[in-house]
Short mmCIF file of C-alpha atoms and ligand atoms in Angstrom, two decimals:
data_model
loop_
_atom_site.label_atom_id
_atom_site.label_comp_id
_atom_site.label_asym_id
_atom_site.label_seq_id
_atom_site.Cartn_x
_atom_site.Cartn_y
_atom_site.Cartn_z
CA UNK A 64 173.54 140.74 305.84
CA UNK A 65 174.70 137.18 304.56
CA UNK A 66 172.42 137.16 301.34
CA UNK A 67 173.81 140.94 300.08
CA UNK A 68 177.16 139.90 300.91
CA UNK A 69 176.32 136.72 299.04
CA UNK A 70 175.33 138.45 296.27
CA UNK A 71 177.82 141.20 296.15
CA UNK A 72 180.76 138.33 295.93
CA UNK A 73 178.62 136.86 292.95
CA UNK A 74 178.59 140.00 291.13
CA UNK A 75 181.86 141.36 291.63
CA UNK A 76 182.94 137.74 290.60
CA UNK A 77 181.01 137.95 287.35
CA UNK A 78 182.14 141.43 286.29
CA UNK A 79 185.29 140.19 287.50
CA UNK A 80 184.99 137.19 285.06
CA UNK A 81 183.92 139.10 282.33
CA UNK A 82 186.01 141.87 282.33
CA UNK A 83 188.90 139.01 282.38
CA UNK A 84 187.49 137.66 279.44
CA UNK A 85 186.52 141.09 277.38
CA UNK A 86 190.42 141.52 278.48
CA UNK A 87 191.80 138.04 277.07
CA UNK A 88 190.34 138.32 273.93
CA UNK A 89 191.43 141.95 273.39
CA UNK A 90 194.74 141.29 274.12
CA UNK A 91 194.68 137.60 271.96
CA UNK A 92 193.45 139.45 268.92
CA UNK A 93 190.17 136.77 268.83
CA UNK A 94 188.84 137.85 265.46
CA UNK A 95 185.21 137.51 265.79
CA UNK A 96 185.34 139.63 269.30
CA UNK A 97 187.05 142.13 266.69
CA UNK A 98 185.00 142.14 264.33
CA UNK A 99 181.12 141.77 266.01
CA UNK A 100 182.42 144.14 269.47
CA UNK A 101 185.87 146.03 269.17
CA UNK A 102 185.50 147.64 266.26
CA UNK A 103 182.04 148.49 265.77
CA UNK A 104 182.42 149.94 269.38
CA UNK A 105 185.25 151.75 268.38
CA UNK A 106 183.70 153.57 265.49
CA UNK A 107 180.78 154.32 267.65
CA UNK A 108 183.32 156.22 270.43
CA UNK A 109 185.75 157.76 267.77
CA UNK A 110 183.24 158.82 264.36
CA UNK A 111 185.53 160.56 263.56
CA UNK A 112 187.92 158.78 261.26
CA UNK A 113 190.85 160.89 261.77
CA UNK A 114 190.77 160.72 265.28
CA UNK A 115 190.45 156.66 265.28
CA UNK A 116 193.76 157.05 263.56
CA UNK A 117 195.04 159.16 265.65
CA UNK A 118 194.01 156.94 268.39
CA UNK A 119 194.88 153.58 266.77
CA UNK A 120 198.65 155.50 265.82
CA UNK A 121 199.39 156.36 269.68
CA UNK A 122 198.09 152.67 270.98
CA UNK A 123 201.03 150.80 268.38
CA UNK A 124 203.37 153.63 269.69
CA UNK A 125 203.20 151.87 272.93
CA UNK A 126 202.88 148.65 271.43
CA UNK A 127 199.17 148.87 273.18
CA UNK A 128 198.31 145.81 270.41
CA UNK A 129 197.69 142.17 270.32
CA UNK A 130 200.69 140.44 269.32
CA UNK A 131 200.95 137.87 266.32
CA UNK A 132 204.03 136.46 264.71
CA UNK A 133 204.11 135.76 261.42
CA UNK A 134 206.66 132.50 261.10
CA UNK A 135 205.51 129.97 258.51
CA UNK A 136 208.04 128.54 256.23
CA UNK A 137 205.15 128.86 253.78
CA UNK A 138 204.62 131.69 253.79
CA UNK A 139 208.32 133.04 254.48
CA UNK A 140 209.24 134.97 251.07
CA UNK A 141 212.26 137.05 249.47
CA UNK A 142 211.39 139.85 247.17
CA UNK A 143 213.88 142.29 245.77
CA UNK A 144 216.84 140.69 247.76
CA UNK A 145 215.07 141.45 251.13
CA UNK A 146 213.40 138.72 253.43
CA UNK A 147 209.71 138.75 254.23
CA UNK A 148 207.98 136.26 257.32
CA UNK A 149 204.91 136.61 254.70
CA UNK A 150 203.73 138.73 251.77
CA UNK A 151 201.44 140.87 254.11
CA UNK A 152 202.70 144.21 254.79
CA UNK A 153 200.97 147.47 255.56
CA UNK A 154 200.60 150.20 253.17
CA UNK A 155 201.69 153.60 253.06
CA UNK A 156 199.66 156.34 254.85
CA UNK A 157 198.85 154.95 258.14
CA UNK A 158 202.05 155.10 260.04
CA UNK A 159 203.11 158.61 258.66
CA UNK A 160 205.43 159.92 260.31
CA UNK A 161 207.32 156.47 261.37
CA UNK A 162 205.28 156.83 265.55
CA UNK A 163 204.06 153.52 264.93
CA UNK A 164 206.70 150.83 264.14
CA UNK A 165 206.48 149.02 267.24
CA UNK A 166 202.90 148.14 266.85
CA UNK A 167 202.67 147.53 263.39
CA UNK A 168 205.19 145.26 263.98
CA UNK A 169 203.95 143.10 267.21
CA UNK A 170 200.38 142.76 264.96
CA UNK A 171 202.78 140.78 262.44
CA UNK A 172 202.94 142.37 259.31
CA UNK A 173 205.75 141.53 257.60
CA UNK A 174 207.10 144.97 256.71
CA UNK A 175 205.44 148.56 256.93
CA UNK A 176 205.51 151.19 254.68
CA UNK A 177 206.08 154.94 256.22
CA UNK A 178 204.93 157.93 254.87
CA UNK A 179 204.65 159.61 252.61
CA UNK A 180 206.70 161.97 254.03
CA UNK A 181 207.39 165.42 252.29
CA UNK A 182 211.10 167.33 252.90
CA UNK A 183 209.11 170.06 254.63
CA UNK A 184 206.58 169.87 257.54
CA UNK A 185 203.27 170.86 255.83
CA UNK A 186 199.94 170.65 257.51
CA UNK A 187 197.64 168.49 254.53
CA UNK A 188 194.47 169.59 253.63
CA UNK A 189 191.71 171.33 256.06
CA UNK A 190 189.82 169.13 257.87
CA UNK A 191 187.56 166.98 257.75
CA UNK A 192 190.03 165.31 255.04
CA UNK A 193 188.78 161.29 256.03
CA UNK A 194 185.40 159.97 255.35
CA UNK A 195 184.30 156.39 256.43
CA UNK A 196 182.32 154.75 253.75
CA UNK A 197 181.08 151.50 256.18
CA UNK A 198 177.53 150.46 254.29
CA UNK A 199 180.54 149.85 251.42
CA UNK A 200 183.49 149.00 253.86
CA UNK A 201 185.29 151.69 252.25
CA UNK A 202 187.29 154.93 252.59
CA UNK A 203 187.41 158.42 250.85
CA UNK A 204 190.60 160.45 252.15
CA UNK A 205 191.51 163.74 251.00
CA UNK A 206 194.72 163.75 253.59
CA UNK A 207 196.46 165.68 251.32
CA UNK A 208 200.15 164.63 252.76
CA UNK A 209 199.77 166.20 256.32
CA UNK A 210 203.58 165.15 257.26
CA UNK A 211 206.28 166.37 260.13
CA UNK A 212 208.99 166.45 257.25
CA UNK A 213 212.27 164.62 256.90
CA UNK A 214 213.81 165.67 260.00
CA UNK A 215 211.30 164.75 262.12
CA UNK A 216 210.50 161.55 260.52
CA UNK A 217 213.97 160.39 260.78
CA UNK A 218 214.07 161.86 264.77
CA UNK A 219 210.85 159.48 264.85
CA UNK A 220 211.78 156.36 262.55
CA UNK A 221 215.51 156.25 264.59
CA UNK A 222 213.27 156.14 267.89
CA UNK A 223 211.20 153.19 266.93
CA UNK A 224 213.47 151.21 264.08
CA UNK A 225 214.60 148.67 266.96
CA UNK A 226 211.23 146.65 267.10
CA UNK A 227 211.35 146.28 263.30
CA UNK A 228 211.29 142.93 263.20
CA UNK A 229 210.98 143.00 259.00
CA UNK A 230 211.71 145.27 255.64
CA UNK A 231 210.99 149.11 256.68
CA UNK A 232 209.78 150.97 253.40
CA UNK A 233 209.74 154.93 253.12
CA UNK A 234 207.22 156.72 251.15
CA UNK A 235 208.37 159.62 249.24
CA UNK A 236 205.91 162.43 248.72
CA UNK A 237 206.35 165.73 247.40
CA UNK A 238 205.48 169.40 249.57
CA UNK A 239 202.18 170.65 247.78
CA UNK A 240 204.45 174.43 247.43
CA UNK A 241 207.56 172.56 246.23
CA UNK A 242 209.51 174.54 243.44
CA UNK A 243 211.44 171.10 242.43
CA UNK A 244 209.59 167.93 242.65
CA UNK A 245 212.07 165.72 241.16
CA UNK A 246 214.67 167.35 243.85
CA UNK A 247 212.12 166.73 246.68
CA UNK A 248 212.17 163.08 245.58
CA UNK A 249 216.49 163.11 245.58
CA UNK A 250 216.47 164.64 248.97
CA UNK A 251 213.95 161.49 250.37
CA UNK A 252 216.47 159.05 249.23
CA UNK A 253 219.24 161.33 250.51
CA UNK A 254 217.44 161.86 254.35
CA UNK A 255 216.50 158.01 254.69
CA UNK A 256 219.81 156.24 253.00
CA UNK A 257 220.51 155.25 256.85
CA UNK A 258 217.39 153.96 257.58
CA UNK A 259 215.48 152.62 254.70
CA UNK A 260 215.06 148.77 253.20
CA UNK A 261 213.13 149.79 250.44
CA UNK A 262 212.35 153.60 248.57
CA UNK A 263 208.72 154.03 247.28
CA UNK A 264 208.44 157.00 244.65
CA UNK A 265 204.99 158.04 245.27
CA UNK A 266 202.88 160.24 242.47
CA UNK A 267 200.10 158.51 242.22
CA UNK A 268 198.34 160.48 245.40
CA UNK A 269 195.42 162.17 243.77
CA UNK A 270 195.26 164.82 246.92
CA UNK A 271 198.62 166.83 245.99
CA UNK A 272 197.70 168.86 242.53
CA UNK A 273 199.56 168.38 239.92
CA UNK A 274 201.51 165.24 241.44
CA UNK A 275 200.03 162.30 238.96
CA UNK A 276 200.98 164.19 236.07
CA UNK A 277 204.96 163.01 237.08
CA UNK A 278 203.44 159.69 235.53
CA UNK A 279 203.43 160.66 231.96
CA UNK A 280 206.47 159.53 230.11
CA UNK A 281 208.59 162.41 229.97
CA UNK A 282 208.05 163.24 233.51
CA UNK A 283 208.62 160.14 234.98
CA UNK A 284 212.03 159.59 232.95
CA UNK A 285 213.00 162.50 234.00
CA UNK A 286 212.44 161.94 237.62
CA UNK A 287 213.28 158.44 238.03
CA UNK A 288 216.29 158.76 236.13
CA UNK A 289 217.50 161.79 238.72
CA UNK A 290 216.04 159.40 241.91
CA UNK A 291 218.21 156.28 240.73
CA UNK A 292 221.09 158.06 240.35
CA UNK A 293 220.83 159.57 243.85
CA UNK A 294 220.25 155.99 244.89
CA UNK A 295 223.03 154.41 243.13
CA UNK A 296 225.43 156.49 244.48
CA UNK A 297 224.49 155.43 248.22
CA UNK A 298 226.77 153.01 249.93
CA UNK A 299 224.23 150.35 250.18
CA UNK A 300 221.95 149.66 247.61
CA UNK A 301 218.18 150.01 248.27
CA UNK A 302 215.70 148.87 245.80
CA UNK A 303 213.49 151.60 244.48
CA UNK A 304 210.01 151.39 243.95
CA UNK A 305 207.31 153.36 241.91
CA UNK A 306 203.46 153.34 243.51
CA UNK A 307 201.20 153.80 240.84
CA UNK A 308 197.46 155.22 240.62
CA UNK A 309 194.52 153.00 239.08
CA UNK A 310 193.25 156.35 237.25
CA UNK A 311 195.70 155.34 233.68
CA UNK A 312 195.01 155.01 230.51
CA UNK A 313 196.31 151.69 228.26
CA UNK A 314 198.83 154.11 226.98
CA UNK A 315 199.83 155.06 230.39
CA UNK A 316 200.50 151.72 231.90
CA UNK A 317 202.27 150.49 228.81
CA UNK A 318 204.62 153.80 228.90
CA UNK A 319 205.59 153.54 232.54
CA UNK A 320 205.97 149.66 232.28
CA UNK A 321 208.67 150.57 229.42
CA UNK A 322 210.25 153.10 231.85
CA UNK A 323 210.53 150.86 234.70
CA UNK A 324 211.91 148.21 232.49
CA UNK A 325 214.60 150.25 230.80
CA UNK A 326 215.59 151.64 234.22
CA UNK A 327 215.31 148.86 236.00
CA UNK A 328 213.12 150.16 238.91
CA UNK A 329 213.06 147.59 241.70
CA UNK A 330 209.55 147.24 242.03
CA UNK A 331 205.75 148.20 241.24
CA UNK A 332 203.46 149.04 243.87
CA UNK A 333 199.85 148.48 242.61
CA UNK A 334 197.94 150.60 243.23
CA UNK A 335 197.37 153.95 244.77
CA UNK A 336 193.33 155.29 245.89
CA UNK A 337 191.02 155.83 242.77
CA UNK A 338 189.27 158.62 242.10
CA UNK A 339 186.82 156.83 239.92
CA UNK A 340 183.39 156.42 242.35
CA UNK A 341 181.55 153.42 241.15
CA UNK A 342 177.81 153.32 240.87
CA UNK A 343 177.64 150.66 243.46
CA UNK A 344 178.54 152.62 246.31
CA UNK A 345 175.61 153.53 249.09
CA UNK A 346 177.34 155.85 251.72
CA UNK A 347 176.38 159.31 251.86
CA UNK A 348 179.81 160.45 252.14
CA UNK A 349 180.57 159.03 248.41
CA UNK A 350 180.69 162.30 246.37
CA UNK A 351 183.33 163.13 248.98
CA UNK A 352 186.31 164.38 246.99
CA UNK A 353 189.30 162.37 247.39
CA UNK A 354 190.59 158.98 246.59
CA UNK A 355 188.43 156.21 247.63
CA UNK A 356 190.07 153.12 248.60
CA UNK A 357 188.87 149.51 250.38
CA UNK A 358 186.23 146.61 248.49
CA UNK A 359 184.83 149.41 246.13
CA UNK A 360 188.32 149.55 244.72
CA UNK A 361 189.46 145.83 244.27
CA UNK A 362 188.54 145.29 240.72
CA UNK A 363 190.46 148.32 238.79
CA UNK A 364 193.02 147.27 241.63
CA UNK A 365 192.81 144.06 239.91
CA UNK A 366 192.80 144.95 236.37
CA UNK A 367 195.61 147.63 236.53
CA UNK A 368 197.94 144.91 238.27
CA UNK A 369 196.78 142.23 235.63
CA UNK A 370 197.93 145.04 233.18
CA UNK A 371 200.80 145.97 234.37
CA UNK A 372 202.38 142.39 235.14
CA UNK A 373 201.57 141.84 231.86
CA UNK A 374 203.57 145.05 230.52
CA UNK A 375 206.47 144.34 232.76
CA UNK A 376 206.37 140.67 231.27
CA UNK A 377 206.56 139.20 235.03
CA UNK A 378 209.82 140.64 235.25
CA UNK A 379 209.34 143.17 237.91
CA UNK A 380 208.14 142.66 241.21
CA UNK A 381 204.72 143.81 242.23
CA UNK A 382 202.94 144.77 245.38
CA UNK A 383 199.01 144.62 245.39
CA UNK A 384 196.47 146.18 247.26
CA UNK A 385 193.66 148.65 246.99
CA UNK A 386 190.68 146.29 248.74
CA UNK A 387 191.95 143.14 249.95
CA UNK A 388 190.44 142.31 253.17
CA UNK A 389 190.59 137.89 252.43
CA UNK A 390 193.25 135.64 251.78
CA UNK A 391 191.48 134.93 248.97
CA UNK A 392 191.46 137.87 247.68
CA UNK A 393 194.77 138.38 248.27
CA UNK A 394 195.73 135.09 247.13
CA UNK A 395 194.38 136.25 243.51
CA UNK A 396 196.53 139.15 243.45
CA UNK A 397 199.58 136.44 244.25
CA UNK A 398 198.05 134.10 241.12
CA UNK A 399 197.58 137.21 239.02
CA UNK A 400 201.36 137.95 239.07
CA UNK A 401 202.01 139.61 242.80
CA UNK A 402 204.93 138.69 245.05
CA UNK A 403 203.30 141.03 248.12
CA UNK A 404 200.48 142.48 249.25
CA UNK A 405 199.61 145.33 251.48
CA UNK A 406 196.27 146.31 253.35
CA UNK A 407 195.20 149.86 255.01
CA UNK A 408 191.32 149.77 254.67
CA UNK A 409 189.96 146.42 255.38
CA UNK A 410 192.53 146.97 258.47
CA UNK A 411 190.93 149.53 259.92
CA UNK A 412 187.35 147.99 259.76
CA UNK A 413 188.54 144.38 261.15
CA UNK A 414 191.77 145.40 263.13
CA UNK A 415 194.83 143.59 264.33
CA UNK A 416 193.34 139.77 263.68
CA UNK A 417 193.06 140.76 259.95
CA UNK A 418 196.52 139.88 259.80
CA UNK A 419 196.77 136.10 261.14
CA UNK A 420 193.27 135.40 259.42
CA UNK A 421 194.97 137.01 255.67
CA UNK A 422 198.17 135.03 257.12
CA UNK A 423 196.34 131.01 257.61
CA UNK A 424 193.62 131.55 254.66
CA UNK A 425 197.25 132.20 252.32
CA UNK A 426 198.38 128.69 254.07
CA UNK A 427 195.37 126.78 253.31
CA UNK A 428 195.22 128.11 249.63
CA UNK A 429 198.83 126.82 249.06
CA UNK A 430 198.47 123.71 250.56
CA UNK A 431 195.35 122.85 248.84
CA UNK A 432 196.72 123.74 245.34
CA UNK A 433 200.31 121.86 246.30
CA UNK A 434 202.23 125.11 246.42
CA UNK A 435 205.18 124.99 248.17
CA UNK A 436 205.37 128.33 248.78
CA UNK A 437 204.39 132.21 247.85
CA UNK A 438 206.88 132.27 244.80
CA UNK A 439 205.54 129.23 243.18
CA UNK A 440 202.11 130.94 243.18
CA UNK A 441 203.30 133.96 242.31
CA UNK A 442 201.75 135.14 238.44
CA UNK A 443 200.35 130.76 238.17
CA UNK A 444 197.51 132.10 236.25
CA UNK A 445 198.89 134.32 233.65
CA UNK A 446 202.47 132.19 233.64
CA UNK A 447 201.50 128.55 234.49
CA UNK A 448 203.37 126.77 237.71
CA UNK A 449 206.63 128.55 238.06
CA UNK A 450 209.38 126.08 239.57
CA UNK A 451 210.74 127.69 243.20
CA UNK A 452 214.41 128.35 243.23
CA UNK A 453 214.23 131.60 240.77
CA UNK A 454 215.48 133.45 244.22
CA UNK A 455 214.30 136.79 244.43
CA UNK A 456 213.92 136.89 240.39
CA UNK A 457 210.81 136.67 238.90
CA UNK A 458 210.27 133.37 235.88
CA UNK A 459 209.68 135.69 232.44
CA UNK A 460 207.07 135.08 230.31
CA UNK A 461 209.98 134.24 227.50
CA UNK A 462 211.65 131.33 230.48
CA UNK A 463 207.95 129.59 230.93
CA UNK A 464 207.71 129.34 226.98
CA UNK A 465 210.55 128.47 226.56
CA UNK A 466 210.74 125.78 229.67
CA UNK A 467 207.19 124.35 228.40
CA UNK A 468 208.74 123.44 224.83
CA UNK A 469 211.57 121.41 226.30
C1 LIG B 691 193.54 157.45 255.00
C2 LIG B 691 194.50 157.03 253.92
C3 LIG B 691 195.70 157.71 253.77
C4 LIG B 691 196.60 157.32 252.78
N1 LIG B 691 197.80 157.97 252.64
C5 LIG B 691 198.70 157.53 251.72
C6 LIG B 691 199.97 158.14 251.60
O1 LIG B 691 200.32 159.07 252.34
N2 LIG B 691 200.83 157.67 250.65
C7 LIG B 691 200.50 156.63 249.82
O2 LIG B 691 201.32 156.22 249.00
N3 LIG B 691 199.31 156.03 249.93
C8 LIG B 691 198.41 156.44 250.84
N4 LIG B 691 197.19 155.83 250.95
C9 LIG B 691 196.84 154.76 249.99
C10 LIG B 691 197.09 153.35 250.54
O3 LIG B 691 198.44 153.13 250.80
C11 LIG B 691 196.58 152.29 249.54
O4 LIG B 691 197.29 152.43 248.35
C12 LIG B 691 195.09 152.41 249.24
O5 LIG B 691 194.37 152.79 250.39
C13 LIG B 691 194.50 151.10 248.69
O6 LIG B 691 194.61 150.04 249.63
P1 LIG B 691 193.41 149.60 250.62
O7 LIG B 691 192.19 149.41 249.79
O8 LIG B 691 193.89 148.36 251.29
O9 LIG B 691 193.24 150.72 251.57
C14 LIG B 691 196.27 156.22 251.92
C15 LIG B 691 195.06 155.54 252.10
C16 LIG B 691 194.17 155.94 253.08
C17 LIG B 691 192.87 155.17 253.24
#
């Protein structure tokens, strides 16, 4: 009949047209389709938030993600004698065992962070170890350090290292049975020397007991001093970083800022998950135990890196995160004395366009306050302007003194 066949051309032409669309804007990364369809959909078909990782890990494996490259002069930044297209990177803990780096990658982060990854293959904690918080756009993850070990992750990292297309960070962690955590640290630097642009010592997980305690003085001399020396005797030389927890009292910020200043650690990563709950949260999950991470956490996020650029007199380089999801917000970590940032939460709520929206809200802040660039904004409100052309060195608070006298 001419009218059916009429109207079964219209209809297949409409699906047709729609599913094109639904198609083009998955595969552009259009943020608002992200944010209103993808990923509340998402959620809905995977509520379970270890399986959406699971899921979103095997989809960057095959590079199954919209692509967006970062290139912005801008934006373009060097930090501890490595080169960054911007200061957005991706934090530790989603691409684990290194199956990811050609996604993460193609969604234009800047650099990636693997791990943590323990010397042994250990299994984490029993499930269910990931809790999504959405009324609060949070997480509470008791992961535990569920890793393939280092032979694996270097079998996996070796696979995927060609479609780095910026600074690859591993994430040392310690096994939960480990009889020599300091050693377990050495052997990281030893097993990645090949691979790695940048170290991260990691005890600020609050989900491996007994792990935070390496960030009392004593402890931490003792194992950074062995780490260094592991890394100093390595052909090339890879900047070492420490991650730190938000959990720490004054007199633990100002003691590891005096360690990482008299042995010249690389760089601060700022912060870890709390374990601290605060009385704003609404989801039922939020007496989960764990550390809790996302917008619930962005103000002791805030204050410890305030702190602790403070303690380190601008003179070490810092890496925020713990709830940014804006480029405002991350634009006041830059201000407050950052030279990167990382995301993991707010990334898995808003997905891949996260990182182009972080990416031209950075631009526009620049550009309206006459920055040329990330380093000139880089500690502005604590500092005052900072002049570009430092290189990779941060201005000290004694240089901006001294600099506003002349
Ligand atoms: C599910 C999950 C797993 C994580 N695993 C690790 C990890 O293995 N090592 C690590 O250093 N940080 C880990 N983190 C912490 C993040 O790297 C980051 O410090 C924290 O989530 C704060 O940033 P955010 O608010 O942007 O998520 C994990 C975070 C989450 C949510």
């Amino acid at each position: 009949m001419p009218f059916s066949k009429k109207a079964r051309s219209l209809l297949i032409a409409v699906a047709g047209g729609h599913g094109a669309l639904f198609g083009y804007l998955l595969c552009t990364g259009n943020d608002k389709f992200y944010q209103d369809v993808v990923m509340p959909v998402a959620r809905l078909a995977i509520s379970d938030g270890e399986k959406a990782h699971s899921a979103m890990i095997t989809l960057c494996k095959w590079g199954l993600v919209p692509k967006y490259q970062c290139a912005n002069d801008r934006l373009q930044t060097r930090v501890f004698g490595l080169d960054f297209c911007s200061p957005l990177g991706l934090a530790a803990g989603f691409d684990k065992h290194g199956d990811a780096i050609k996604g993460v990658y193609r969604m234009g982060f800047s650099h990636s962070e693997i791990g943590s990854v323990t010397p042994q293959p250990q299994p984490g904690n029993p499930k269910p170890r990931v809790f999504r918080l959405v009324e609060d756009q949070a997480i509470i993850n008791r992961y535990g350090f569920p890793s393939v070990g280092h032979a694996r992750a270097h079998e996996n990292i070796q696979k995927g290292i060609r479609y780095k297309t910026g600074p690859l960070g591993i994430n040392l962690g310690a096994n939960k049975t480990s009889a020599n955590v300091v050693q377990d640290f050495v052997d990281g630097v030893n097993a990645f020397a090949d691979l790695a642009d940048y170290f991260v010592v990691n005890v600020s997980s609050p989900n491996t007991p007994g792990l935070r305690v390496h960030q009392k003085r004593e402890k931490l001399l003792e194992l950074l001093t062995a780490v260094l020396k592991a890394r100093d005797a390595l052909q090339r030389k890879i900047p070492l970083l420490l991650k730190i927890a938000p959990d720490l009292t004054k007199e633990d910020k100002e003691s590891i800022a005096q360690t990482a200043l008299e042995l010249n650690v690389d760089g601060l990563i700022v912060c870890n998950t709390t374990i601290s709950r605060p009385e704003t949260l609404k989801s039922i999950h939020k007496n989960e135990a764990g550390g809790l991470s996302g917008d619930p956490e962005k103000d002791v996020a805030m204050e410890t890196l305030r702190d602790m650029f403070e303690l380190t007199k601008g003179r070490i380089p810092i890496i925020a995160l713990g709830g940014i999801s804006s480029g405002e917000e991350a634009y006041r970590r830059i201000r407050a004395g950052a030279s990167l940032i990382q995301v993991y939460t707010a990334f898995t709520y808003q997905g891949p366009p996260l990182v182009k929206r972080i990416n031209d809200e950075l631009e526009a802040f620049l550009k309206r306050d006459g920055l040329r660039n990330i380093a000139d904004a880089v500690g502005i409100d604590r500092l005052g302007p900072s002049p570009s052309g430092y290189g990779d060195r941060l201005i000290t608070l004694e240089e901006q003194i001294a600099a506003s006298n002349v």
